[in-house]
Coordinates of C-alpha atoms in Angstrom, one line a residue:
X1 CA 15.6 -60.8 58.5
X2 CA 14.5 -57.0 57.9
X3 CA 14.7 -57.8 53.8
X4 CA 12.8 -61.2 53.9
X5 CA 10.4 -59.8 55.9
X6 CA 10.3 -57.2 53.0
X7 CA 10.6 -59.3 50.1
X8 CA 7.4 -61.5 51.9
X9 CA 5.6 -58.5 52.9
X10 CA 5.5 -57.0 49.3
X11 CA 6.5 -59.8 47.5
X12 CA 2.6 -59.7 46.1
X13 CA 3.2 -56.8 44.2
X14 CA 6.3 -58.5 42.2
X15 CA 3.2 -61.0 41.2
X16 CA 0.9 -58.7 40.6
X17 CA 3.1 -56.2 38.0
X18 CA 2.6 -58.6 34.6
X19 CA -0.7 -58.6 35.2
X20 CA -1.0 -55.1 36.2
X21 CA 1.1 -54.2 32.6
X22 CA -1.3 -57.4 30.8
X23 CA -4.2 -55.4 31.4
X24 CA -3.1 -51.9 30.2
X25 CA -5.5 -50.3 27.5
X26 CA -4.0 -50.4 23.7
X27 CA -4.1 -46.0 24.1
X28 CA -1.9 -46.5 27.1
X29 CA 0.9 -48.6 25.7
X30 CA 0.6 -46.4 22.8
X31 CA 1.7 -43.4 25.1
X32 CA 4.4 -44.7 26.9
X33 CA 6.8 -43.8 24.8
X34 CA 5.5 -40.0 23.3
X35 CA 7.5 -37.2 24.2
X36 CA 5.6 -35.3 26.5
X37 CA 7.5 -32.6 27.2
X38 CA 8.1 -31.4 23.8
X39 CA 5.3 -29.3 21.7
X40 CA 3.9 -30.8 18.5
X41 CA 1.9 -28.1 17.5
X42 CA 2.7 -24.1 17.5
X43 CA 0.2 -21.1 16.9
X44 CA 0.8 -19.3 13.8
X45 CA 2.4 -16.8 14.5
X46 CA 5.6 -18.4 16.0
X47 CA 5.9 -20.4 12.8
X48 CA 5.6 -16.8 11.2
X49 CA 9.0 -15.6 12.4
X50 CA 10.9 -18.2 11.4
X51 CA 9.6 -17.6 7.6
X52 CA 10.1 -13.7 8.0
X53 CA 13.5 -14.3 9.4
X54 CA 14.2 -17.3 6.7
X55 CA 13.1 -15.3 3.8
X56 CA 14.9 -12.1 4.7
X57 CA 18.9 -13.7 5.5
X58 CA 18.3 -17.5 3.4
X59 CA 16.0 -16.9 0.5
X60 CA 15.8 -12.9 -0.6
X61 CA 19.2 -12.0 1.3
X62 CA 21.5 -15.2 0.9
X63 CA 23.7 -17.1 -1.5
X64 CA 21.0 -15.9 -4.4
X65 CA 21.5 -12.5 -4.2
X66 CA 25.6 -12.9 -3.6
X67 CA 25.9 -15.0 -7.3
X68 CA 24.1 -13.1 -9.1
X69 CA 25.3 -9.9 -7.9
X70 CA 28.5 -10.9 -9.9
X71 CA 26.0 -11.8 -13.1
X72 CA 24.5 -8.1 -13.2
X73 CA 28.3 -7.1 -12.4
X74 CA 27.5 -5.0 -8.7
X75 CA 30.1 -7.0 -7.9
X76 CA 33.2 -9.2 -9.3
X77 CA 33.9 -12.9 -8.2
X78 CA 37.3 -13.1 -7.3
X79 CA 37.8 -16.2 -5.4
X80 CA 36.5 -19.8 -5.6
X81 CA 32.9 -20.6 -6.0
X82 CA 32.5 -16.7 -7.2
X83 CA 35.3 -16.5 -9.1
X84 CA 34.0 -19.5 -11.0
X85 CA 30.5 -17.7 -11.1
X86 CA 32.1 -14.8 -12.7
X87 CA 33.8 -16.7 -15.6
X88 CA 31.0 -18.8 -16.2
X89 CA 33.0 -22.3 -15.1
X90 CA 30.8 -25.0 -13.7
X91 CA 29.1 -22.7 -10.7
X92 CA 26.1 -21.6 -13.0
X93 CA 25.1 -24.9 -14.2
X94 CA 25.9 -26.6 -11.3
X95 CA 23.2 -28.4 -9.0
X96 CA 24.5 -28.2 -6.1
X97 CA 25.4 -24.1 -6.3
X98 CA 21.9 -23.2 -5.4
X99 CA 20.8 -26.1 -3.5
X100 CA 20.7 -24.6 -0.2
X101 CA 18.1 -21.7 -1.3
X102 CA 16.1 -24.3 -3.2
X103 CA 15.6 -25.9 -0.2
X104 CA 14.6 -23.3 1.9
X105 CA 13.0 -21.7 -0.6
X106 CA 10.5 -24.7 -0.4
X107 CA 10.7 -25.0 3.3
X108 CA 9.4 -21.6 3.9
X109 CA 6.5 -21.7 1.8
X110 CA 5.7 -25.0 3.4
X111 CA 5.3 -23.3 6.9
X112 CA 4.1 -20.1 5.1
X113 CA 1.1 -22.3 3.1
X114 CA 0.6 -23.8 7.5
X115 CA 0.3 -20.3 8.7
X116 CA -2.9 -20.1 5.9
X117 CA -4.4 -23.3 6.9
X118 CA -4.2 -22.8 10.8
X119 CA -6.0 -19.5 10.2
X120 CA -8.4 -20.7 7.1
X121 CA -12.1 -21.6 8.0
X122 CA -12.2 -25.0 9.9
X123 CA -8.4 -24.6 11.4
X124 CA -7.3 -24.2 14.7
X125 CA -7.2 -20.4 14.4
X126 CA -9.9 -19.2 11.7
X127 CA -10.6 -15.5 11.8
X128 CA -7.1 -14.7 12.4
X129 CA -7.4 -12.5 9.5
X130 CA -4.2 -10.5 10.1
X131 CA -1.7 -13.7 10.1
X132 CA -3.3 -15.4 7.7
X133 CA -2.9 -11.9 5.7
X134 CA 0.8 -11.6 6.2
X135 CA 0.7 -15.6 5.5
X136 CA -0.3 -15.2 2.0
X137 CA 2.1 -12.4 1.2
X138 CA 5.3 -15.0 2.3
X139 CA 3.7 -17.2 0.5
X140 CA 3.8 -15.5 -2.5
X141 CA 7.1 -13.8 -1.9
X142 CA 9.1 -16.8 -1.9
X143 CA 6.9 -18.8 -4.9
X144 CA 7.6 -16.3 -7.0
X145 CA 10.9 -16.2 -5.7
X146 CA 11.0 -19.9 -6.8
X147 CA 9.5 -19.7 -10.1
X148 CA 11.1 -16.1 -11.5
X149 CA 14.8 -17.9 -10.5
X150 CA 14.1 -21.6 -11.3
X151 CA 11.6 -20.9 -14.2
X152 CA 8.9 -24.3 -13.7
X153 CA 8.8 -26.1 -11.0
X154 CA 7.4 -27.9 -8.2
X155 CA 4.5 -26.4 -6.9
X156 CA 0.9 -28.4 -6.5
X157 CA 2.4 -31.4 -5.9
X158 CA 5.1 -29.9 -3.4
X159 CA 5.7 -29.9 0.0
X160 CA 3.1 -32.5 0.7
X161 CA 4.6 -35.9 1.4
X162 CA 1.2 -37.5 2.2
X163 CA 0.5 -36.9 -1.9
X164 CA 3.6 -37.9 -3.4
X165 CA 7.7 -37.7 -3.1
X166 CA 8.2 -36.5 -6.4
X167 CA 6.2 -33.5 -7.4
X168 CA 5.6 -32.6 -10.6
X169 CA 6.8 -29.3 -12.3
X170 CA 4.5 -27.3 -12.9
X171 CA 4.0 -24.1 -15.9
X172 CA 5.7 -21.1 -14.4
X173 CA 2.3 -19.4 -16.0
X174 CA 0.0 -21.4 -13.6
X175 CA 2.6 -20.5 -10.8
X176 CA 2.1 -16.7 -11.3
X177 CA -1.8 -17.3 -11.0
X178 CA -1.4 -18.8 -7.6
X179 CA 1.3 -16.1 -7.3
X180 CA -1.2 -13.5 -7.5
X181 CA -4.1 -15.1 -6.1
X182 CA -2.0 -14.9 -3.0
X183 CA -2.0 -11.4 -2.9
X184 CA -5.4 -10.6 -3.9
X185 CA -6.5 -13.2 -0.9
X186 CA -4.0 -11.2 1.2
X187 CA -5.2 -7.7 0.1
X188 CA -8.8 -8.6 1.5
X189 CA -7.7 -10.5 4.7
X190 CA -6.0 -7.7 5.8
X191 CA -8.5 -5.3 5.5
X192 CA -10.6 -7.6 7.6
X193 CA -11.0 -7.7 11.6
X194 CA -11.3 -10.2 14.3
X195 CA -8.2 -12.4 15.5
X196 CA -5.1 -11.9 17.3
X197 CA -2.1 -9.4 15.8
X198 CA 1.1 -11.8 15.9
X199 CA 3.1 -8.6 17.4
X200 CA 6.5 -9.1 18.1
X201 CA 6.9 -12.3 16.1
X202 CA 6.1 -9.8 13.0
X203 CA 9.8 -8.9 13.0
X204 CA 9.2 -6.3 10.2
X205 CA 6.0 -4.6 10.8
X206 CA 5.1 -5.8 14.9
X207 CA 1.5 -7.3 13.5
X208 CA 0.5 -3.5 11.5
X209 CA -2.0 -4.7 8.9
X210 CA -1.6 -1.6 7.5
X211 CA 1.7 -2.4 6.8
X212 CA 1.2 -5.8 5.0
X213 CA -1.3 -4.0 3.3
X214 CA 1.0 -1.8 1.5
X215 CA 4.0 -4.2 1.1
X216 CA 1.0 -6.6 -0.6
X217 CA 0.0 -3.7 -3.0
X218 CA 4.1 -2.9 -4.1
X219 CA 4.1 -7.1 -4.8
X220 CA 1.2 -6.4 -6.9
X221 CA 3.4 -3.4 -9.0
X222 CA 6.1 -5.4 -8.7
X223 CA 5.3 -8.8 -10.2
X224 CA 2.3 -7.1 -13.0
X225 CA 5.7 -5.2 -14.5
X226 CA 7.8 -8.6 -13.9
X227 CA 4.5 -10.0 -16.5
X228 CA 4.6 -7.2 -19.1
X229 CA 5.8 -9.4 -21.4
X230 CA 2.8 -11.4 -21.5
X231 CA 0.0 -8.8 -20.9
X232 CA -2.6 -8.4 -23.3
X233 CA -2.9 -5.4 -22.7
X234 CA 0.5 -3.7 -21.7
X235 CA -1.4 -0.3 -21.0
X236 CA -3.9 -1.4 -18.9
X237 CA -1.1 -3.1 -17.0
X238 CA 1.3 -0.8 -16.8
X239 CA -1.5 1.4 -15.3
X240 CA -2.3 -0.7 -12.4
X241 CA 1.6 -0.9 -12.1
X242 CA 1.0 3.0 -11.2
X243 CA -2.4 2.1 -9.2
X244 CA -0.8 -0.4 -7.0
X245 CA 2.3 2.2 -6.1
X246 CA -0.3 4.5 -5.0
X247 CA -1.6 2.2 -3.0
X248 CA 2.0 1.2 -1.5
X249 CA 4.7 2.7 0.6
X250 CA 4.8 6.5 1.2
X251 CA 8.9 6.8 2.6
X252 CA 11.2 4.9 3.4
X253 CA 9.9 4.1 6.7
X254 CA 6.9 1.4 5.2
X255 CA 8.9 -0.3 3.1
X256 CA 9.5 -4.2 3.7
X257 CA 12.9 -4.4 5.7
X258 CA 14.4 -6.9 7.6
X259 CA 16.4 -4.5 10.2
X260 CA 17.1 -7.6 12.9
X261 CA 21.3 -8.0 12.6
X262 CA 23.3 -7.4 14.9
X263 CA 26.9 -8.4 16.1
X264 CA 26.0 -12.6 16.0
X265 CA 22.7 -12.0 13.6
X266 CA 25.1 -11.3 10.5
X267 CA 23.7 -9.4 7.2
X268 CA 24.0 -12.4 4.5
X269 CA 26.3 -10.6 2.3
X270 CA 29.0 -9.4 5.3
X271 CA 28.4 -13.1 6.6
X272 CA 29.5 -14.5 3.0
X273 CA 32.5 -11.8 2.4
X274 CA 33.9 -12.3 6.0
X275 CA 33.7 -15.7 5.7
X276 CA 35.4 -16.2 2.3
X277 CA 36.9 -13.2 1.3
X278 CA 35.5 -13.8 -3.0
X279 CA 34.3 -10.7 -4.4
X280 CA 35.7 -7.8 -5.5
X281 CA 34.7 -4.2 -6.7
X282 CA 32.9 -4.4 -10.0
X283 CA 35.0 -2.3 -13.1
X284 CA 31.7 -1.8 -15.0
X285 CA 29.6 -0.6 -12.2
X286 CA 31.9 2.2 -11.6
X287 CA 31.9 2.9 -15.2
X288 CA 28.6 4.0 -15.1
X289 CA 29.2 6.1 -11.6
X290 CA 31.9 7.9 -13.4
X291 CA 30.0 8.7 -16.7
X292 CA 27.4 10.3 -14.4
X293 CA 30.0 12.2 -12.0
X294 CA 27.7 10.1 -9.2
X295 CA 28.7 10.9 -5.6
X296 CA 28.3 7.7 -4.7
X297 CA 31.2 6.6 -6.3
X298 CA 33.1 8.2 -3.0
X299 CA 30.9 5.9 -0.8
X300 CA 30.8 3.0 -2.3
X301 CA 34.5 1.2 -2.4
X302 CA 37.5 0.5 0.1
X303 CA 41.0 -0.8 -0.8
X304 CA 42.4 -3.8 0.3
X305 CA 43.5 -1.6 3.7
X306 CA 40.0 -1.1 4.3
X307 CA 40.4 2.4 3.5
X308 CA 37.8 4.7 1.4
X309 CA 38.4 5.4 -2.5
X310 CA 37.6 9.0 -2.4
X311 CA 38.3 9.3 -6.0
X312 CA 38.1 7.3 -8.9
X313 CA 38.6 8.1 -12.8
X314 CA 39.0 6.1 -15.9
X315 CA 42.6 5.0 -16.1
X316 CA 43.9 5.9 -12.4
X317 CA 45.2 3.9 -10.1
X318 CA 42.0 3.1 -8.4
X319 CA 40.1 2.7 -10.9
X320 CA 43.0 0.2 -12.1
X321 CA 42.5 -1.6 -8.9
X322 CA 38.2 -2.0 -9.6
X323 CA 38.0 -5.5 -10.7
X324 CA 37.5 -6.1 -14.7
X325 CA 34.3 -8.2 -14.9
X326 CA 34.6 -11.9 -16.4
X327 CA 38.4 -11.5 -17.1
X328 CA 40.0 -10.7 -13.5
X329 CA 42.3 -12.4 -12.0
X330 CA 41.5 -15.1 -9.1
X331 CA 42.8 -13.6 -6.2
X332 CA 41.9 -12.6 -2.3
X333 CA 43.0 -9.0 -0.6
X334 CA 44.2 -7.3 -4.3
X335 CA 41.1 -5.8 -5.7
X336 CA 39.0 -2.9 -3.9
X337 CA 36.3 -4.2 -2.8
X338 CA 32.1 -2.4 -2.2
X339 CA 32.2 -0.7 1.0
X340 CA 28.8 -2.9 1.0
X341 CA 30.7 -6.4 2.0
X342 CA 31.3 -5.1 5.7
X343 CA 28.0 -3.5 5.7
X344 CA 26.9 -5.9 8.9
X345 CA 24.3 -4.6 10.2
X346 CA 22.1 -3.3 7.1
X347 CA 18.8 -4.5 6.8
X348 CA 17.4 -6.9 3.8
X349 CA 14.8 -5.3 1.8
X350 CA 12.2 -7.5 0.6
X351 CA 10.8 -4.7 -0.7
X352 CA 12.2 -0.9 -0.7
X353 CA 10.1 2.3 -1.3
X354 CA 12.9 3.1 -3.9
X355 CA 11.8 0.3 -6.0
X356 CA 8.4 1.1 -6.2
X357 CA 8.8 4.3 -6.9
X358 CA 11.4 3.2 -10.3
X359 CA 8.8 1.1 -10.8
X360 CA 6.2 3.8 -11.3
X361 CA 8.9 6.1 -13.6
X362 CA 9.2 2.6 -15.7
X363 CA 5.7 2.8 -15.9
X364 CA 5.1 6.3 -16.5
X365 CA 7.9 6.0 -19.3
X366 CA 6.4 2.8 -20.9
X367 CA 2.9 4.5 -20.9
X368 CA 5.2 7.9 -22.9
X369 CA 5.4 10.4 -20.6
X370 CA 8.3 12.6 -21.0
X371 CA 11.1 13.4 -18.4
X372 CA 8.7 16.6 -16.9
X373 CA 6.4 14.3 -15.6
X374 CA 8.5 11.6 -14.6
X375 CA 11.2 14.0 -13.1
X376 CA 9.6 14.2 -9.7
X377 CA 8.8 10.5 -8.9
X378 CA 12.2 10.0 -10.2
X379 CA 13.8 12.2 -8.2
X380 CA 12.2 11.1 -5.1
X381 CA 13.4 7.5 -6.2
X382 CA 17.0 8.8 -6.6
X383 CA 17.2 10.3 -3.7
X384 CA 15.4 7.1 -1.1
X385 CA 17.8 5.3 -3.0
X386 CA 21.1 7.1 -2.4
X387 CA 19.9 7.4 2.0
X388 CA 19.5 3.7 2.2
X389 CA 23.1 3.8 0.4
X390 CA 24.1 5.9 3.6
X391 CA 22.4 3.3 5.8
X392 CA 24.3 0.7 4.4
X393 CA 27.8 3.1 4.4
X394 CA 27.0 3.7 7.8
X395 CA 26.7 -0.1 8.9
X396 CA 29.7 -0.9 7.1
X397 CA 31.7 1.8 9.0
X398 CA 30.3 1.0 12.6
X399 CA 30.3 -2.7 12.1
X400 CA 30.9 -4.4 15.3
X401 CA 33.2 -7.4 14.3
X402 CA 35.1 -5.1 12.0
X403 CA 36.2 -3.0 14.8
X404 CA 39.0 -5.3 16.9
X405 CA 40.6 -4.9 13.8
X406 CA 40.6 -1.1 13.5
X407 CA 37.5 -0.9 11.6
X408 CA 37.3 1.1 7.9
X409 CA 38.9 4.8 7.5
X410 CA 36.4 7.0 6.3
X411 CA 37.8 9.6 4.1
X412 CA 34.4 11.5 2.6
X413 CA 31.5 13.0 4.0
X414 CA 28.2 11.5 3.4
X415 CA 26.0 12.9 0.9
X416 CA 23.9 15.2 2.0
X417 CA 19.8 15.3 0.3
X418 CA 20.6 19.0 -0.7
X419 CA 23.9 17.1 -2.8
X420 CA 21.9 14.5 -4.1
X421 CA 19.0 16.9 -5.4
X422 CA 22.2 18.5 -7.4
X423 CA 23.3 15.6 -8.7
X424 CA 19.5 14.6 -9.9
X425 CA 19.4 18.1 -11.5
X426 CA 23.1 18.4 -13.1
X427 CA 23.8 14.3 -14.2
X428 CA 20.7 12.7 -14.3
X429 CA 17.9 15.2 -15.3
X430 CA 19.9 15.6 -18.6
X431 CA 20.2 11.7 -19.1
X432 CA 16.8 11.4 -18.5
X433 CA 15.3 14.0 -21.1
X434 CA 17.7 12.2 -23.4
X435 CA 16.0 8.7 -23.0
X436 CA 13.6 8.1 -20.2
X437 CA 13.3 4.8 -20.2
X438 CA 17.2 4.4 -19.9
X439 CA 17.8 6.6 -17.2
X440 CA 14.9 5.2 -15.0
X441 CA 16.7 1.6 -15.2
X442 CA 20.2 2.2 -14.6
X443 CA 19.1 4.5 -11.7
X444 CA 17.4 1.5 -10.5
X445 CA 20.5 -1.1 -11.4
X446 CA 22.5 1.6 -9.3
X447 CA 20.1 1.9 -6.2
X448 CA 20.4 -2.4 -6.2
X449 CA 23.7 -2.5 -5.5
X450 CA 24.6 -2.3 -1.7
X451 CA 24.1 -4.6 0.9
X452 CA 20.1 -4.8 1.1
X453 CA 19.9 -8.1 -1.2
X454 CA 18.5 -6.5 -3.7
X455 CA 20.7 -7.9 -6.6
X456 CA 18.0 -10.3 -7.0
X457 CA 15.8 -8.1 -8.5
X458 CA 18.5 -6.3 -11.0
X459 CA 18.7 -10.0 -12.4
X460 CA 15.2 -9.8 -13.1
X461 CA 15.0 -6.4 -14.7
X462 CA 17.7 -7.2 -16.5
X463 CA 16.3 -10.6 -18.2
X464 CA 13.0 -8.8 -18.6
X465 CA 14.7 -5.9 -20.6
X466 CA 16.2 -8.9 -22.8
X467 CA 13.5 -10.4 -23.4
X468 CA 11.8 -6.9 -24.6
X469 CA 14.9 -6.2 -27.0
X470 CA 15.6 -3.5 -24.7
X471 CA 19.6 -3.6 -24.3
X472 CA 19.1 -0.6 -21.8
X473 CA 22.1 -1.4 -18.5
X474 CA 25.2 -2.2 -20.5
X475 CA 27.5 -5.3 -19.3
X476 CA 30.6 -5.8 -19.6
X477 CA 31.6 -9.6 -19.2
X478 CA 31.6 -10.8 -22.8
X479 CA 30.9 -15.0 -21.5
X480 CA 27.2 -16.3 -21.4
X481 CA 25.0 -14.4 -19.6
X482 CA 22.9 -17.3 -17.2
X483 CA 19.4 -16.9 -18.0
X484 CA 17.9 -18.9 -14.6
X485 CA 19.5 -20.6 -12.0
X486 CA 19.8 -24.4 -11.8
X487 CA 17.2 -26.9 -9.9
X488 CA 18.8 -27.7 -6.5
X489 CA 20.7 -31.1 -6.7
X490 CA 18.4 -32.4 -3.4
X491 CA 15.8 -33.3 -6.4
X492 CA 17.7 -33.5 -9.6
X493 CA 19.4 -36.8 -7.8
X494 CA 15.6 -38.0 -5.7
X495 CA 13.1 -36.6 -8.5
X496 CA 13.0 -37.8 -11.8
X497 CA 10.4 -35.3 -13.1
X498 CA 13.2 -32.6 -11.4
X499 CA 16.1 -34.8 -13.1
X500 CA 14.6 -34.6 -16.5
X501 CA 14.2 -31.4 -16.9
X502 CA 17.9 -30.4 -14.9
X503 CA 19.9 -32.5 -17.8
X504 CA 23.5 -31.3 -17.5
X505 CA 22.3 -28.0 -16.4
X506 CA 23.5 -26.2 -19.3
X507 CA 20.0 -24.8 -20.4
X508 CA 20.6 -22.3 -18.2
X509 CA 22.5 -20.2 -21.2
X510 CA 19.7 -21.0 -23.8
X511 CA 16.1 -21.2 -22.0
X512 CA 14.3 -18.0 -20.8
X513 CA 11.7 -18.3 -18.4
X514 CA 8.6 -17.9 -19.4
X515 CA 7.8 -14.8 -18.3
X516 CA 11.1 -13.4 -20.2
X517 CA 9.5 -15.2 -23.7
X518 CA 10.5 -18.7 -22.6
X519 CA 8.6 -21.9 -22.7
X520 CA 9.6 -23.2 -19.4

């Protein structure tokens, strides 16, 4: 009786619902079934931390800088997808080798091109000069990035699926406009006031203008040598080169590093070594240690018991056990390896004060000053470069998921600055009188190899010097050198303008880039 009385005392309500739901609004029904509880919108500077952190381990740090370490021979490919790098068998021209960068390559300067809009005039955050600052320098980190690995490419047309599905490639000469005009915008927004510093989601510089300042300046050196090339006036160039270092780092502790790993945040290259075991110690790398009697030779390598190679000469046993480049044997746990594979907690440079100060010898050197003048910068250089070797040495010997397993035996002491002001004075000042420009750019092919991903930009030196005639790093792997990387196989199977221009990949041996002399 109790639920018929119910069922007739609010049995009008039953009737009621359809018409209660009959007369909802359009906007209601419309929200009935939007997810509430989820944001659809972020400020800018959360989105900034993901391309800081993206750039750093994915696109400056990652599977890049790994293959073409073995290219510029820091290191040897010994197993697999590296071993097939090394001798030149399918991995180069392949699509699908560099897929994952390409794609978060453009994925980053998607969110890194939002950061700019949020904080442009009429956004949600205008006069947030600071973020959109550091915005435009990602942005043109990782274009160039795109365009000084992948030559032309998608750029206008990309990352806007409102516009069209299949960009259109675009000259990799109208890329490095937009390249720069990134930096020049950045160079005045962070000069600028007003807005709110992103802090701690600025996990390199904690929201220091200042900072981005200087890392936009060294871009500027950077990317005007990267251009010599095609300057029309080389001098002028290679002087703002100079200008734009002066205006950049002053030590070490400016310079753009990511320094966020840890025991689960993995340095790329330990997380690709530990995780496949594929490369081994390169032959001709420690060629040119030994010709220089370089103390970093009894840093740099391990054996296969994870033990230090104190010593190694031409000939010895292991020097025997250094892996010869592009003829090696494919084979896991035979080979020394770089001390650099287990370095897990080393930062990624995006940009070292090392660099910029080898880029201001190169310039001092192209402009024909002789080796009194650029002896000091290049000393400095030499000697930044051989502590962040430490750094990385260090890392490798403390790493945390190395040590269950009884961790690496040290067997030298580190080198000291007093050691490597000898060195500089005894093996390189000699080199240097001898033939400037040389000596600057195999110091800097040395100071690139280590775990700080900065193989990347030994690739591009060394196609630049190409391109000049200048055969000045010697390498020793006699098969096709790979002159750019391959489009990612997400859009040579989806794009057709991407597709036509990929082919069978195998223009990778034959076409420079343009900035290297190339027409695409």
């Amino acid at each position: 009786m109790k639920m018929i009385s119910s069922i007739k005392k609010y049995g009008w309500i039953l009737v009621a619902l359809p018409l209660v739901f009959t007369g909802c609004s359009k906007d209601t029904l419309d929200n009935i079934n939007k997810d509430t509880n989820h944001s659809t919108d972020v400020q800018a500077k959360f989105i900034l931390t993901d391309v800081i952190t993206r750039t750093a381990f994915s696109n400056s740090g990652g599977d890049i800088n790994t293959y073409v370490s073995t290219y510029v021979e820091h290191e040897v490919g010994v197993w697999n997808q590296t071993y097939y790098a090394e001798t030149r068998v399918t991995q180069p021209t392949a699509a699908s080798t560099f897929n994952n960068p390409w794609g978060s390559l453009y994925t980053t300067l998607k969110n890194a091109k939002m950061i700019i809009e949020k904080c442009s005039e009429g956004g949600p955050e205008a006069g947030n000069n600071t973020t959109k600052g550091i915005g435009e320098v990602m942005a043109a980190y990782n274009l160039a990035l795109i365009t000084d690995l992948y030559g032309d490419a998608p750029w206008l047309e990309a990352g806007d699926y409102s516009l069209t599905l299949t960009p259109k490639i675009d000259k990799q000469e109208v890329i490095y406009a937009a390249v720069m005009s990134y930096l020049d915008d950045a160079i005045l927004d962070l000069q600028k006031t007003g807005g709110a510093s992103p802090g701690a989601n600025d996990l390199m510089y904690g929201g220091s203008a200042a900072k981005w300042l200087k890392f936009a300046y060294g871009l500027k050196a950077r990317y005007t040598m990267r251009l010599i090339k095609r300057s029309a006036n080389a001098t002028a160039d290679l002087q703002q080169v100079i200008d734009n270092v002066n205006l950049s780092f002053t030590s070490a502790a400016d310079q753009a590093a990511f320094a966020k790993y840890d025991a689960t945040n993995l340095n790329p290259t330990f997380d690709f070594q530990w995780s496949r075991d594929g490369l081994g110690a390169s032959r001709s790398l420690v060629d040119k240690l030994i010709a220089r009697n370089d103390p970093r030779l009894r840093r740099e390598f391990v054996d296969a018991d994870w033990t230090q190679v104190a010593t190694a000469a031409t000939g010895d046993a292991a020097y025997n056990l250094m892996a010869p480049n592009g003829v090696n044997e494919q084979i896991q746990y035979f080979y020394n390896t770089s001390i650099f594979v287990f370095s897990q907690t080393a930062p990624t440079m995006l940009l070292s004060y090392h660099e910029l100060l080898f880029l201001k010898a190169e310039a001092m050197a192209r402009l024909g000053n002789g080796a009194a003048t650029i002896a000091p910068v290049l000393r400095t250089a030499v000697a930044a470069a051989i502590a962040n070797t430490e750094v990385s040495v260090t890392a490798a010997l403390n790493a945390p998921t190395v040590a269950p397993y009884g961790g690496l035996t040290e067997t030298t002491a580190p080198i000291t600055p007093t050691e490597a002001g000898t060195y500089f004075d005894t093996s390189v000042l000699p080199l240097l009188t001898a033939n400037p420009l040389r000596e600057v750019m195999n110091q800097k092919y040395l100071a690139f190899f280590g775990a700080s991903g900065e193989s990347t930009e030994a690739y591009n030196d060394i196609r630049r010097l190409k391109s000049l005639g200048e055969d000045l790093i010697e390498l020793k792997n006699t098969k096709p050198f790979p002159l750019r990387l391959p489009y990612g196989s997400d859009d040579t199977t989806t794009n057709p303008n991407v597709q036509a221009a990929y082919g069978n990949g195998q223009y990778v041996y034959t076409e420079q880039v343009w900035w290297a002399g190339g027409t695409r």
